[in-house]
PDB file of C-alpha atoms in Angstrom:
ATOM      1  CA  UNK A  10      30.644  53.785  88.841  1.00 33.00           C
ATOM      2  CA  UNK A  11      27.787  51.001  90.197  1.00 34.00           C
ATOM      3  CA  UNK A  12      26.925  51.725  94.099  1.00 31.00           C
ATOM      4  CA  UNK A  13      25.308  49.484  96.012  1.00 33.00           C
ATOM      5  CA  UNK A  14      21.669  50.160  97.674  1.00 32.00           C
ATOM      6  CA  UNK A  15      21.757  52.673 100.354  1.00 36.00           C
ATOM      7  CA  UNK A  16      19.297  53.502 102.851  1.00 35.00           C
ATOM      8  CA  UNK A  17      17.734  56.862 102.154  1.00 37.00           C
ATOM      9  CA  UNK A  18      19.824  58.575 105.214  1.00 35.00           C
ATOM     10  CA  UNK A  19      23.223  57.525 103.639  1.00 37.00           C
ATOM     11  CA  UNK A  20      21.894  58.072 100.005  1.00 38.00           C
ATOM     12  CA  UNK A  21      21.381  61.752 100.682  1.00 38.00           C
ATOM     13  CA  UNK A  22      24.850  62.105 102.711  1.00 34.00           C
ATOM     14  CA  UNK A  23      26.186  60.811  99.302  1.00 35.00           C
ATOM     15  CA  UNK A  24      24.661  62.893  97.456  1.00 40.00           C
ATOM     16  CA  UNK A  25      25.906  66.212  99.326  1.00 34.00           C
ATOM     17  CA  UNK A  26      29.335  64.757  99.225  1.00 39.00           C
ATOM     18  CA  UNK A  27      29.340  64.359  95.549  1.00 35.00           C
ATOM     19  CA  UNK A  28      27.847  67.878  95.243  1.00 39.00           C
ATOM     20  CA  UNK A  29      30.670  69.807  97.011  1.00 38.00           C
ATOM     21  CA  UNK A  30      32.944  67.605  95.384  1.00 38.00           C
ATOM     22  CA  UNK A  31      31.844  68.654  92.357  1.00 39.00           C
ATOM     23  CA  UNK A  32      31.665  71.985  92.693  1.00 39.00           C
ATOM     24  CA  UNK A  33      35.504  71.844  93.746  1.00 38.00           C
ATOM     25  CA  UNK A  34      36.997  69.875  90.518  1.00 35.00           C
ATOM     26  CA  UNK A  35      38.117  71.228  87.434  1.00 34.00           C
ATOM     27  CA  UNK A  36      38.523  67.613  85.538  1.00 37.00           C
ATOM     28  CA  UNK A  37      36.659  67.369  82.275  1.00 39.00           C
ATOM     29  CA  UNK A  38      36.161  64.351  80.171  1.00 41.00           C
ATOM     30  CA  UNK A  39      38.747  64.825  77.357  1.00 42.00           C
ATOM     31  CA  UNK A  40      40.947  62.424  78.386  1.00 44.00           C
ATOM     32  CA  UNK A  41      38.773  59.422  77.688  1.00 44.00           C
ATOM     33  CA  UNK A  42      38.340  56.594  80.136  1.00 49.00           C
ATOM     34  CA  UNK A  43      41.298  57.526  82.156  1.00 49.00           C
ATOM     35  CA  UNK A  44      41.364  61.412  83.339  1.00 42.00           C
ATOM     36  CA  UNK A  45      40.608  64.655  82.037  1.00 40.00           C
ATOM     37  CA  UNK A  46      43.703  66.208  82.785  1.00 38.00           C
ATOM     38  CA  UNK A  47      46.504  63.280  83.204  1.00 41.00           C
ATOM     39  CA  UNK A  48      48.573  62.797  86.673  1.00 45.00           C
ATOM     40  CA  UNK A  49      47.215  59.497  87.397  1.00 48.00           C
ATOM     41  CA  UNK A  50      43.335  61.480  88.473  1.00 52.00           C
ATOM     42  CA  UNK A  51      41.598  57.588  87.938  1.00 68.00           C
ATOM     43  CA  UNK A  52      42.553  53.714  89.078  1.00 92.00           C
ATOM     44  CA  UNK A  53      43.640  52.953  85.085  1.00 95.00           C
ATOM     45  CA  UNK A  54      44.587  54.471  81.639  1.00 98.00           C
ATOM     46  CA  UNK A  55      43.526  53.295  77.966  1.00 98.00           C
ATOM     47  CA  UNK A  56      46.814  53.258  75.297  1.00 98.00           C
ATOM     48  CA  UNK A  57      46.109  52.002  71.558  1.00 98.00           C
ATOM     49  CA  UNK A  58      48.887  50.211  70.307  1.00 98.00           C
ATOM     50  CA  UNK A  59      49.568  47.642  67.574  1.00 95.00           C
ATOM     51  CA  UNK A  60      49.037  44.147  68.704  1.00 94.00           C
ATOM     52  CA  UNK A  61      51.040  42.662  65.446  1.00 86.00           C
ATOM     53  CA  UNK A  62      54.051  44.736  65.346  1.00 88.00           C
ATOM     54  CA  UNK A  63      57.502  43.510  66.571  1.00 91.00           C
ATOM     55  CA  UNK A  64      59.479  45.608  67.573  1.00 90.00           C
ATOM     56  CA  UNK A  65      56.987  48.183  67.994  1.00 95.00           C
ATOM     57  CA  UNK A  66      53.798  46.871  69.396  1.00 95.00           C
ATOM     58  CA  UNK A  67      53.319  43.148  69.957  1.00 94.00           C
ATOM     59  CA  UNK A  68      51.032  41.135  72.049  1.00 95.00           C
ATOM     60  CA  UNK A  69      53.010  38.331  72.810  1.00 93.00           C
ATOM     61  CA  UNK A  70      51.609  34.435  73.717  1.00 94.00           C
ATOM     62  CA  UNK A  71      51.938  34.876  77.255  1.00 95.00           C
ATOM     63  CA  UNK A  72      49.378  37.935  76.996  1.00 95.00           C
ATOM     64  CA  UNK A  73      52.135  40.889  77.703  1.00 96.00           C
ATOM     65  CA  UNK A  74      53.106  43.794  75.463  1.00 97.00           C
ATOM     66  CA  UNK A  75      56.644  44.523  73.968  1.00 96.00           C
ATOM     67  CA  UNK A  76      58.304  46.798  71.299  1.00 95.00           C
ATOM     68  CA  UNK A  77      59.257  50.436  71.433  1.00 96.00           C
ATOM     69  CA  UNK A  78      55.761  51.913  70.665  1.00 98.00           C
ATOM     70  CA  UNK A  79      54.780  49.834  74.276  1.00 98.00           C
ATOM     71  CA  UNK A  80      58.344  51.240  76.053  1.00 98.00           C
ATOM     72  CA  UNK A  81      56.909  55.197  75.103  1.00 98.00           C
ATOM     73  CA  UNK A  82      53.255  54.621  76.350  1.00 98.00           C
ATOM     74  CA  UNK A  83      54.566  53.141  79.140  1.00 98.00           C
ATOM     75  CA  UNK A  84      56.928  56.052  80.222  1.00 98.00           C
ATOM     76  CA  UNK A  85      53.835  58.613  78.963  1.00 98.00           C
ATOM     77  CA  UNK A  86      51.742  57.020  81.471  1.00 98.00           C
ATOM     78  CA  UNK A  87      54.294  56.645  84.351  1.00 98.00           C
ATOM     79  CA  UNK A  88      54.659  60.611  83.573  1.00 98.00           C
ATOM     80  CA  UNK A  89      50.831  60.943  83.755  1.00 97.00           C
ATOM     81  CA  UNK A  90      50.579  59.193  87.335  1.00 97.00           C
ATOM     82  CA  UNK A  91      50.447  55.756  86.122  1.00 97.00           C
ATOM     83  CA  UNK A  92      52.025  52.277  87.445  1.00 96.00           C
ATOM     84  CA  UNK A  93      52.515  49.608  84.699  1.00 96.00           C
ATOM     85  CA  UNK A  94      49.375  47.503  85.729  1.00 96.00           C
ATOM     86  CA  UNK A  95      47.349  50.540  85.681  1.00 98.00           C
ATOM     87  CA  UNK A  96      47.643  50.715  82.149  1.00 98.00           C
ATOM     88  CA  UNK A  97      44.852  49.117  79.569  1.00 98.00           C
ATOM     89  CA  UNK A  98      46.255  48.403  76.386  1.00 98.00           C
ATOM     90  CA  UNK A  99      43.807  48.117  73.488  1.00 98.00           C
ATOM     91  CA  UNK A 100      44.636  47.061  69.836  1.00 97.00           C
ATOM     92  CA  UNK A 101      44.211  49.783  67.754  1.00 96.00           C
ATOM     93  CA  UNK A 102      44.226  48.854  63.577  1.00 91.00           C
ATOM     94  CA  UNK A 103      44.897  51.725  61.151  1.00 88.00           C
ATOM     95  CA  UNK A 104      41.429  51.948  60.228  1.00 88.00           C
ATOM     96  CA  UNK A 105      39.854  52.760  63.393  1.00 95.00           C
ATOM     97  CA  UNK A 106      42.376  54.531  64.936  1.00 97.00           C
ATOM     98  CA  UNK A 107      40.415  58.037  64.554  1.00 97.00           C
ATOM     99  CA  UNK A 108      37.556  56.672  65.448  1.00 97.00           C
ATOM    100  CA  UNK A 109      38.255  55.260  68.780  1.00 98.00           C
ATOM    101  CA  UNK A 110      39.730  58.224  69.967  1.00 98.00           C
ATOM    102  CA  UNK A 111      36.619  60.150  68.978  1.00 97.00           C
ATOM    103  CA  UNK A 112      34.599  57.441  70.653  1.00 97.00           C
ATOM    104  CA  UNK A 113      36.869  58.085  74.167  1.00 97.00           C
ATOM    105  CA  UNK A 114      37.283  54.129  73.393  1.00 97.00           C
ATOM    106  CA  UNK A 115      41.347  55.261  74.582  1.00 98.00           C
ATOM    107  CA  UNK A 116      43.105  57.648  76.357  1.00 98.00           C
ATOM    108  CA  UNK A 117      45.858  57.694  73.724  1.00 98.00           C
ATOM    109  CA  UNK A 118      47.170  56.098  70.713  1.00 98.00           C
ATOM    110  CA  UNK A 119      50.919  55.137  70.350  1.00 98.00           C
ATOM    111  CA  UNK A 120      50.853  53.278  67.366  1.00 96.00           C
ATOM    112  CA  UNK A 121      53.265  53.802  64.104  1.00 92.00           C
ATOM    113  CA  UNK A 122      50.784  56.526  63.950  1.00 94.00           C
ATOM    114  CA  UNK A 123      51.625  59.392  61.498  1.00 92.00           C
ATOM    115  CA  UNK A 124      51.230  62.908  61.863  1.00 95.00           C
ATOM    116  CA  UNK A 125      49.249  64.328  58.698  1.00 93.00           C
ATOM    117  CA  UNK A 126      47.142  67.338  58.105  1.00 95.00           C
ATOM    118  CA  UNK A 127      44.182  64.939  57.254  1.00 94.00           C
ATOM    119  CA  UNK A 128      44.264  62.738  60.601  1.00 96.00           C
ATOM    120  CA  UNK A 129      44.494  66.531  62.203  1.00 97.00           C
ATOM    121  CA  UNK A 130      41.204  67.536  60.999  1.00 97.00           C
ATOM    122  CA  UNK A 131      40.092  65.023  62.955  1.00 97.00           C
ATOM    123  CA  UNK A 132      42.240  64.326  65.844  1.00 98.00           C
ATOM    124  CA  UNK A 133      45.354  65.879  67.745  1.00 98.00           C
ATOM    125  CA  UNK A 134      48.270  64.868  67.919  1.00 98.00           C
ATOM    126  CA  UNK A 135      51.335  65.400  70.491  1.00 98.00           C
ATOM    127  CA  UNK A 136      54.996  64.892  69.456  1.00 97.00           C
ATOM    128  CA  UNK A 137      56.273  63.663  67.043  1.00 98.00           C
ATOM    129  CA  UNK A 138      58.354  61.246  68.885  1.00 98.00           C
ATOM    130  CA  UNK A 139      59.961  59.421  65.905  1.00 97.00           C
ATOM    131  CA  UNK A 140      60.905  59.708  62.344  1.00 95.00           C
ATOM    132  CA  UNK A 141      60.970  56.795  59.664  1.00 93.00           C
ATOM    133  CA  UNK A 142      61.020  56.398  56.364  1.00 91.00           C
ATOM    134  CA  UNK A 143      58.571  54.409  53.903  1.00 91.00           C
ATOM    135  CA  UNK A 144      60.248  51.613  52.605  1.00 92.00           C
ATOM    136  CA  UNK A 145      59.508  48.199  50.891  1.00 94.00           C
ATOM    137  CA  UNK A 146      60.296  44.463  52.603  1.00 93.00           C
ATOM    138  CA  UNK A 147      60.735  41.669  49.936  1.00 94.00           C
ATOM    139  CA  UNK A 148      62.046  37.913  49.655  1.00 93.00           C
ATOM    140  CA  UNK A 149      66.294  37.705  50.453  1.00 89.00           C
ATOM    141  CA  UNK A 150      67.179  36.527  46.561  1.00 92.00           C
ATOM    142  CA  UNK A 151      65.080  39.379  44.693  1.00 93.00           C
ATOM    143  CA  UNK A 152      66.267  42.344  44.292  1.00 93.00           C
ATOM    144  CA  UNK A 153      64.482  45.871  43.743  1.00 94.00           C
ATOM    145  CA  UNK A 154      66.553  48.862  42.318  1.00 89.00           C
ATOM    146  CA  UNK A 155      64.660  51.974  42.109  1.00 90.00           C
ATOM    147  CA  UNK A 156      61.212  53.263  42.816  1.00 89.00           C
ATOM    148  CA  UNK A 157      60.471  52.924  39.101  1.00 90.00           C
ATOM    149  CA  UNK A 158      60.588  49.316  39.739  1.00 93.00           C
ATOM    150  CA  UNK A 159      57.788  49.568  42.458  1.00 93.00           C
ATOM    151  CA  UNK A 160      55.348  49.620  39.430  1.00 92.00           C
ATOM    152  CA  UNK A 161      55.700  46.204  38.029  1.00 93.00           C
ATOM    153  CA  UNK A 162      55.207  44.518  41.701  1.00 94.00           C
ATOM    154  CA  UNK A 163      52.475  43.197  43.339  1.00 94.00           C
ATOM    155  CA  UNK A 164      52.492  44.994  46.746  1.00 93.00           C
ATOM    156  CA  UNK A 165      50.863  44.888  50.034  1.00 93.00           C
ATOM    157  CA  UNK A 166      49.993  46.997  53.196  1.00 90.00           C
ATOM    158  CA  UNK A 167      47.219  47.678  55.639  1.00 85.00           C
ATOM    159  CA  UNK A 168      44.348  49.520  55.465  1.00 85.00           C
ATOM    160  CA  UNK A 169      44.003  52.996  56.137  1.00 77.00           C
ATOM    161  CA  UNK A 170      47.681  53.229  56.238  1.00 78.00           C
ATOM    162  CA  UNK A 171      49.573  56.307  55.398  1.00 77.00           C
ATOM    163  CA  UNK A 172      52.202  53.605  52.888  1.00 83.00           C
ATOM    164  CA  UNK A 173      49.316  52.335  51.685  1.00 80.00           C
ATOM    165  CA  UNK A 174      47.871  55.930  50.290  1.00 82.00           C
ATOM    166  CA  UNK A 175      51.066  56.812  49.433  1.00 86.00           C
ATOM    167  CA  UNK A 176      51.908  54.126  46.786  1.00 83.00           C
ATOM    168  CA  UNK A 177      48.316  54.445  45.219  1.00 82.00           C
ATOM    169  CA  UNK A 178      48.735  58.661  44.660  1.00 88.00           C
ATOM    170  CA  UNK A 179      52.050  59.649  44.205  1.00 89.00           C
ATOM    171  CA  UNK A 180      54.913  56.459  43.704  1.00 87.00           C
ATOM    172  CA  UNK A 181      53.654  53.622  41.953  1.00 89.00           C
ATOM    173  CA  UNK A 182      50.422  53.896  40.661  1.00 90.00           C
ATOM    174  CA  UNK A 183      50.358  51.197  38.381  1.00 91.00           C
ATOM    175  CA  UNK A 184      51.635  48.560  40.757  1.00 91.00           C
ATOM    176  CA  UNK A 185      49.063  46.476  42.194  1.00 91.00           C
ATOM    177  CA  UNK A 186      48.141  47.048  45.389  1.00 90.00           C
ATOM    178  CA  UNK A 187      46.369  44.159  48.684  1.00 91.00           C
ATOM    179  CA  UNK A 188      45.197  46.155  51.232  1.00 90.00           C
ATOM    180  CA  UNK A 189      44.765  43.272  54.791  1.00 89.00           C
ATOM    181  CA  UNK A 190      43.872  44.484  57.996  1.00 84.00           C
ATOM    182  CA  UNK A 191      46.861  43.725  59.739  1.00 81.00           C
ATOM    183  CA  UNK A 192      50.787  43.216  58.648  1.00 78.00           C
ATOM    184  CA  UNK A 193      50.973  39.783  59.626  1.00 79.00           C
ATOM    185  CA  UNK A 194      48.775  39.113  56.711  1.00 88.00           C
ATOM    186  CA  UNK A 195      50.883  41.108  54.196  1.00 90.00           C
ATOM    187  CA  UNK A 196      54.015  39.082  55.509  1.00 87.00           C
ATOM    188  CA  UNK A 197      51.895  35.839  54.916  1.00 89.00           C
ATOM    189  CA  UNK A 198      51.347  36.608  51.317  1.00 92.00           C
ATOM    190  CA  UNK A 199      55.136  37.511  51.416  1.00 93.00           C
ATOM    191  CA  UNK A 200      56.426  34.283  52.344  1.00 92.00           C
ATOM    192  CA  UNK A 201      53.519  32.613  50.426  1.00 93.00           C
ATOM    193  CA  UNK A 202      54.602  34.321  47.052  1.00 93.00           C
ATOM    194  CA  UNK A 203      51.110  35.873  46.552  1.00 93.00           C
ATOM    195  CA  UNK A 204      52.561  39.464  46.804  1.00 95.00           C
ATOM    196  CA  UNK A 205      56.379  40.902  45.856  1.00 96.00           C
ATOM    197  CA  UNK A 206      56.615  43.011  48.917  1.00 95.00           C
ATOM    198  CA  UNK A 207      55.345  44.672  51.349  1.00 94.00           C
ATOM    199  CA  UNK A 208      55.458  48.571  51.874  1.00 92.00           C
ATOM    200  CA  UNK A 209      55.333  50.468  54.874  1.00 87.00           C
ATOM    201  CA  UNK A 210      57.597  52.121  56.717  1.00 89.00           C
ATOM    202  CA  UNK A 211      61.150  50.851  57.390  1.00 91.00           C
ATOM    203  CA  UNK A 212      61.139  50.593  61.650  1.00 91.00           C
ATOM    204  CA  UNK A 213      58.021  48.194  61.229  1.00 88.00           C
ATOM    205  CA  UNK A 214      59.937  46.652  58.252  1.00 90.00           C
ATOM    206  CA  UNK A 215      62.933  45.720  60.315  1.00 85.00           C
ATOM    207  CA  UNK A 216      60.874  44.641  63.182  1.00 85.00           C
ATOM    208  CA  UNK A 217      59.746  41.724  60.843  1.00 85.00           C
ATOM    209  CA  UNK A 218      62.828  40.785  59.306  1.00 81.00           C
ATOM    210  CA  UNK A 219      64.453  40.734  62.939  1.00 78.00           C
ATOM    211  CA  UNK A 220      62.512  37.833  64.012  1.00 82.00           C
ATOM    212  CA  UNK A 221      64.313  34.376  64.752  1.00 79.00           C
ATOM    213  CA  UNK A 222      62.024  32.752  62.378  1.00 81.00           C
ATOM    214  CA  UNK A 223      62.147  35.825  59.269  1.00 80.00           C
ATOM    215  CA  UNK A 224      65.608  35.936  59.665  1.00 76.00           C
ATOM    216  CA  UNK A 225      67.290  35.083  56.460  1.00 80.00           C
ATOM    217  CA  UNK A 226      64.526  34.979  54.259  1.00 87.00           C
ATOM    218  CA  UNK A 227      63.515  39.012  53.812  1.00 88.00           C
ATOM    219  CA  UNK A 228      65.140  42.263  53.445  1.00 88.00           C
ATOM    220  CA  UNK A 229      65.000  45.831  53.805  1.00 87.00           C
ATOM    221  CA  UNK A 230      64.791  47.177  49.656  1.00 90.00           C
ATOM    222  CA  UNK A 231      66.385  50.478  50.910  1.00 86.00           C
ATOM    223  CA  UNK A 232      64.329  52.730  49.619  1.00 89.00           C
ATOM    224  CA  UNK A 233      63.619  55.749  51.795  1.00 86.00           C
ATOM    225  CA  UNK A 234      60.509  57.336  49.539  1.00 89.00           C
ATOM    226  CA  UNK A 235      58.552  59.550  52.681  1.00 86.00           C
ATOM    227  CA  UNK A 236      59.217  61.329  56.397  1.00 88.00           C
ATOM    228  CA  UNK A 237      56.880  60.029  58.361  1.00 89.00           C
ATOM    229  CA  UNK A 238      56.614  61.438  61.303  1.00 95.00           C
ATOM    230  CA  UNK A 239      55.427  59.191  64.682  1.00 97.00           C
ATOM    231  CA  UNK A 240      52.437  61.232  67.261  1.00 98.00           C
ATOM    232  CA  UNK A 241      51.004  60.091  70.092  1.00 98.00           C
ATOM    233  CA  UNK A 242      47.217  60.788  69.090  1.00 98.00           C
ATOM    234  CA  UNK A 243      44.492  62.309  71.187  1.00 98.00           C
ATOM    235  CA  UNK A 244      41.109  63.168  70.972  1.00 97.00           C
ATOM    236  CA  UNK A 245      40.703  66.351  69.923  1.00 96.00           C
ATOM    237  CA  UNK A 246      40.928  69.107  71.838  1.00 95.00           C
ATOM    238  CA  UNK A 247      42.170  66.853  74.651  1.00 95.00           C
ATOM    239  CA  UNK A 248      44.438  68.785  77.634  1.00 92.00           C
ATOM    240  CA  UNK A 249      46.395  65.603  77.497  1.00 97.00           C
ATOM    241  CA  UNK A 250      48.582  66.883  74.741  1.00 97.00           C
ATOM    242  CA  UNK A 251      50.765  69.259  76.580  1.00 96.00           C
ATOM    243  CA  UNK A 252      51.540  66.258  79.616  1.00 98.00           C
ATOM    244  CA  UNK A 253      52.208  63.920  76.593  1.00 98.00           C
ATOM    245  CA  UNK A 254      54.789  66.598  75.187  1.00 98.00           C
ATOM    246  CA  UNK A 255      56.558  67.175  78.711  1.00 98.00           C
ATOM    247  CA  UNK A 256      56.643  63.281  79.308  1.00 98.00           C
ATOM    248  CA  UNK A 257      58.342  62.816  75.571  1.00 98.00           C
ATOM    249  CA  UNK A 258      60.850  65.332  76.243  1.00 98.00           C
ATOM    250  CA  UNK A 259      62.123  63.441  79.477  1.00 98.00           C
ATOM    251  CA  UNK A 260      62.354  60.366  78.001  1.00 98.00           C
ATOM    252  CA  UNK A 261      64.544  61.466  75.626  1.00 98.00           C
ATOM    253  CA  UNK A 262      66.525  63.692  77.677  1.00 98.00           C
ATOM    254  CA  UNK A 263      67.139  60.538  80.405  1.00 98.00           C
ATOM    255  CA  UNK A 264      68.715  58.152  77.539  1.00 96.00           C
ATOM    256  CA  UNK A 265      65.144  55.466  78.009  1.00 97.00           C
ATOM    257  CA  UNK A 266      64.172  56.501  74.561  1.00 97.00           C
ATOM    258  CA  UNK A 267      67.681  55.288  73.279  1.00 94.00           C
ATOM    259  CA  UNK A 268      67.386  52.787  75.503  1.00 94.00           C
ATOM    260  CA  UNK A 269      64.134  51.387  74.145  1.00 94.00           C
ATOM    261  CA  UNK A 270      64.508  51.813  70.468  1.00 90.00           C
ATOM    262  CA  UNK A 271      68.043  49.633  70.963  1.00 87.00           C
ATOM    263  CA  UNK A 272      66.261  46.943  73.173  1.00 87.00           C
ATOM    264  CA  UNK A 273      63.232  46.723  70.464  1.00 87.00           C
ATOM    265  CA  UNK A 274      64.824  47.396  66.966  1.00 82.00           C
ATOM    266  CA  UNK A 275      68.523  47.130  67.572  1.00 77.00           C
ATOM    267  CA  UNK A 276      69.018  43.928  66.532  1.00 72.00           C
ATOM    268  CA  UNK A 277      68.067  44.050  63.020  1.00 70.00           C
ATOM    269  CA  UNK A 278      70.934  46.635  62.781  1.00 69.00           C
ATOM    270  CA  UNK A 279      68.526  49.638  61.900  1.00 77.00           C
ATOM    271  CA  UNK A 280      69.694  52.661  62.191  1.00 77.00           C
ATOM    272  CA  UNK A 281      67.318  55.397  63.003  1.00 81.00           C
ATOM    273  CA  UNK A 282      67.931  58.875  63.385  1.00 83.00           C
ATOM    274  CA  UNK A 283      67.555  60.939  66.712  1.00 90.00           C
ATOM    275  CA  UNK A 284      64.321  61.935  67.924  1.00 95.00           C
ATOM    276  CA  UNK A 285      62.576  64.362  66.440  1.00 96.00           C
ATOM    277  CA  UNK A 286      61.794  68.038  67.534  1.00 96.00           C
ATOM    278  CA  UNK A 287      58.389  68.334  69.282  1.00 97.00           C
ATOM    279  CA  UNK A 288      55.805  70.626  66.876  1.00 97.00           C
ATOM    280  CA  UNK A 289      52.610  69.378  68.125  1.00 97.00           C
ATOM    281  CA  UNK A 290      51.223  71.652  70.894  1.00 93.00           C
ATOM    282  CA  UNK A 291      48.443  73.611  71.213  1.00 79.00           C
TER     283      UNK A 291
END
């Protein structure tokens, strides 16, 4: 915090304030740039989310947010003291994910961001709060059968990504394989012809092919080749994780996590399964 110049007098009656103040709190700095401890303890809150996700995470031209991932760190923060315009949304890409939590560059990330024991070593996570599967998105007239089939295509995903590991070591290894920075790139080369499909996982998918101007020309393949199961992700050793888990657990409880997923994905007729059991805690 900048303070203006003070006269000595009012300086030092400052600085016995803050001391006694201090000596009073228990907040620490794990929560990042919002509070150490949750309940709304400063004047905003930092949330990664996806800027190119529809359905999920989209900034849209007017400069607002909308999709489910936005609907959950929205109720997370109103659970954590927070009014809608106190929140800070920041775009958070796969890549960096881990390191802007380390960096206290958020509070915390609600971003299509799966729980695995790698991203643990490094980070915590609270949750899950949703399950989806890995699936591929390709052009209306083709058609893909199997996951044999996966390794005569030319496929794309985003960097860093969990779908994008996942077809290099363990389902198609001899398909070639774009790695972009963001979806809207892989659904560029999609429509372009420059890749077969893209691959990630089948919420995101359906968030794509649900838009007025997508819809017609892709589909879902119908694969379901992983779990992959949605955090919310915190720096670790954060004290945010437990307050994350309670506010989770009401929104499902109160119907708004039905709610949301219907608003934001329901129109592509996905089907997702309920939400998850909560295994993150400390």
């Amino acid at each position: 915090m900048k303070l203006r110049k003070a006269s000595a007098l009012a300086a030092s009656v400052l600085a016995l304030t803050l001391t006694a103040t201090a000596c009073g709190s228990s907040d620490d700095d794990n929560g990042g740039s919002g509070s150490g401890s949750g309940g709304g303890g400063g004047d905003t809150i930092t949330v990664g989310i996806k800027f190119d996700q529809p359905g999920l995470g989209l900034k849209t031209p007017d400069g607002s947010f909308a999709g489910f991932d936005v609907d959950v760190a929205t109720y997370i923060a109103g659970e954590l003291g927070y009014e809608p315009g106190a929140i800070e949304f920041v775009e958070t890409p796969s890549a960096e994910r881990e390191n802007m939590l380390k960096r206290g560059d958020v509070d915390f990330i609600v971003a299509t961001y799966s729980i695995t024991d790698a991203r643990k070593e490094q980070v915590d996570f609270a949750g899950p709060y949703f399950v989806a599967h890995q699936d591929l998105l390709i052009r209306a007239d083709d058609e893909v059968n199997s996951v044999d089939d996966i390794n005569d295509l030319t496929l794309c995903s985003v960097t860093g990504s969990t779908p994008a590991q996942n077809v290099k070591e363990n389902v198609a290894p001899n398909a070639q394989l774009h790695e972009f920075a963001t979806y809207s790139e892989c659904l560029t080369g999609l429509e372009n012809g420059t890749v077969d499909a893209l691959t990630t996982d089948d919420v995101i998918l359906a968030g794509y092919a649900a838009q007025d101007q997508h819809q017609g020309k892709f589909k879902l393949a119908g694969l379901a080749m992983t779990d992959e199961l949605y955090g919310v992700g915190v720096k670790k050793g954060s004290d945010l994780r437990d307050e994350i888990n309670t506010a989770i657990e009401s929104m499902v409880e109160s119907g708004a996590w039905d709610e949301a997923l219907d608003k934001n994905v329901g129109p592509s007729g996905y089907t997702a399964e309920g939400a998850p059991e909560i295994t993150e805690t400390n």
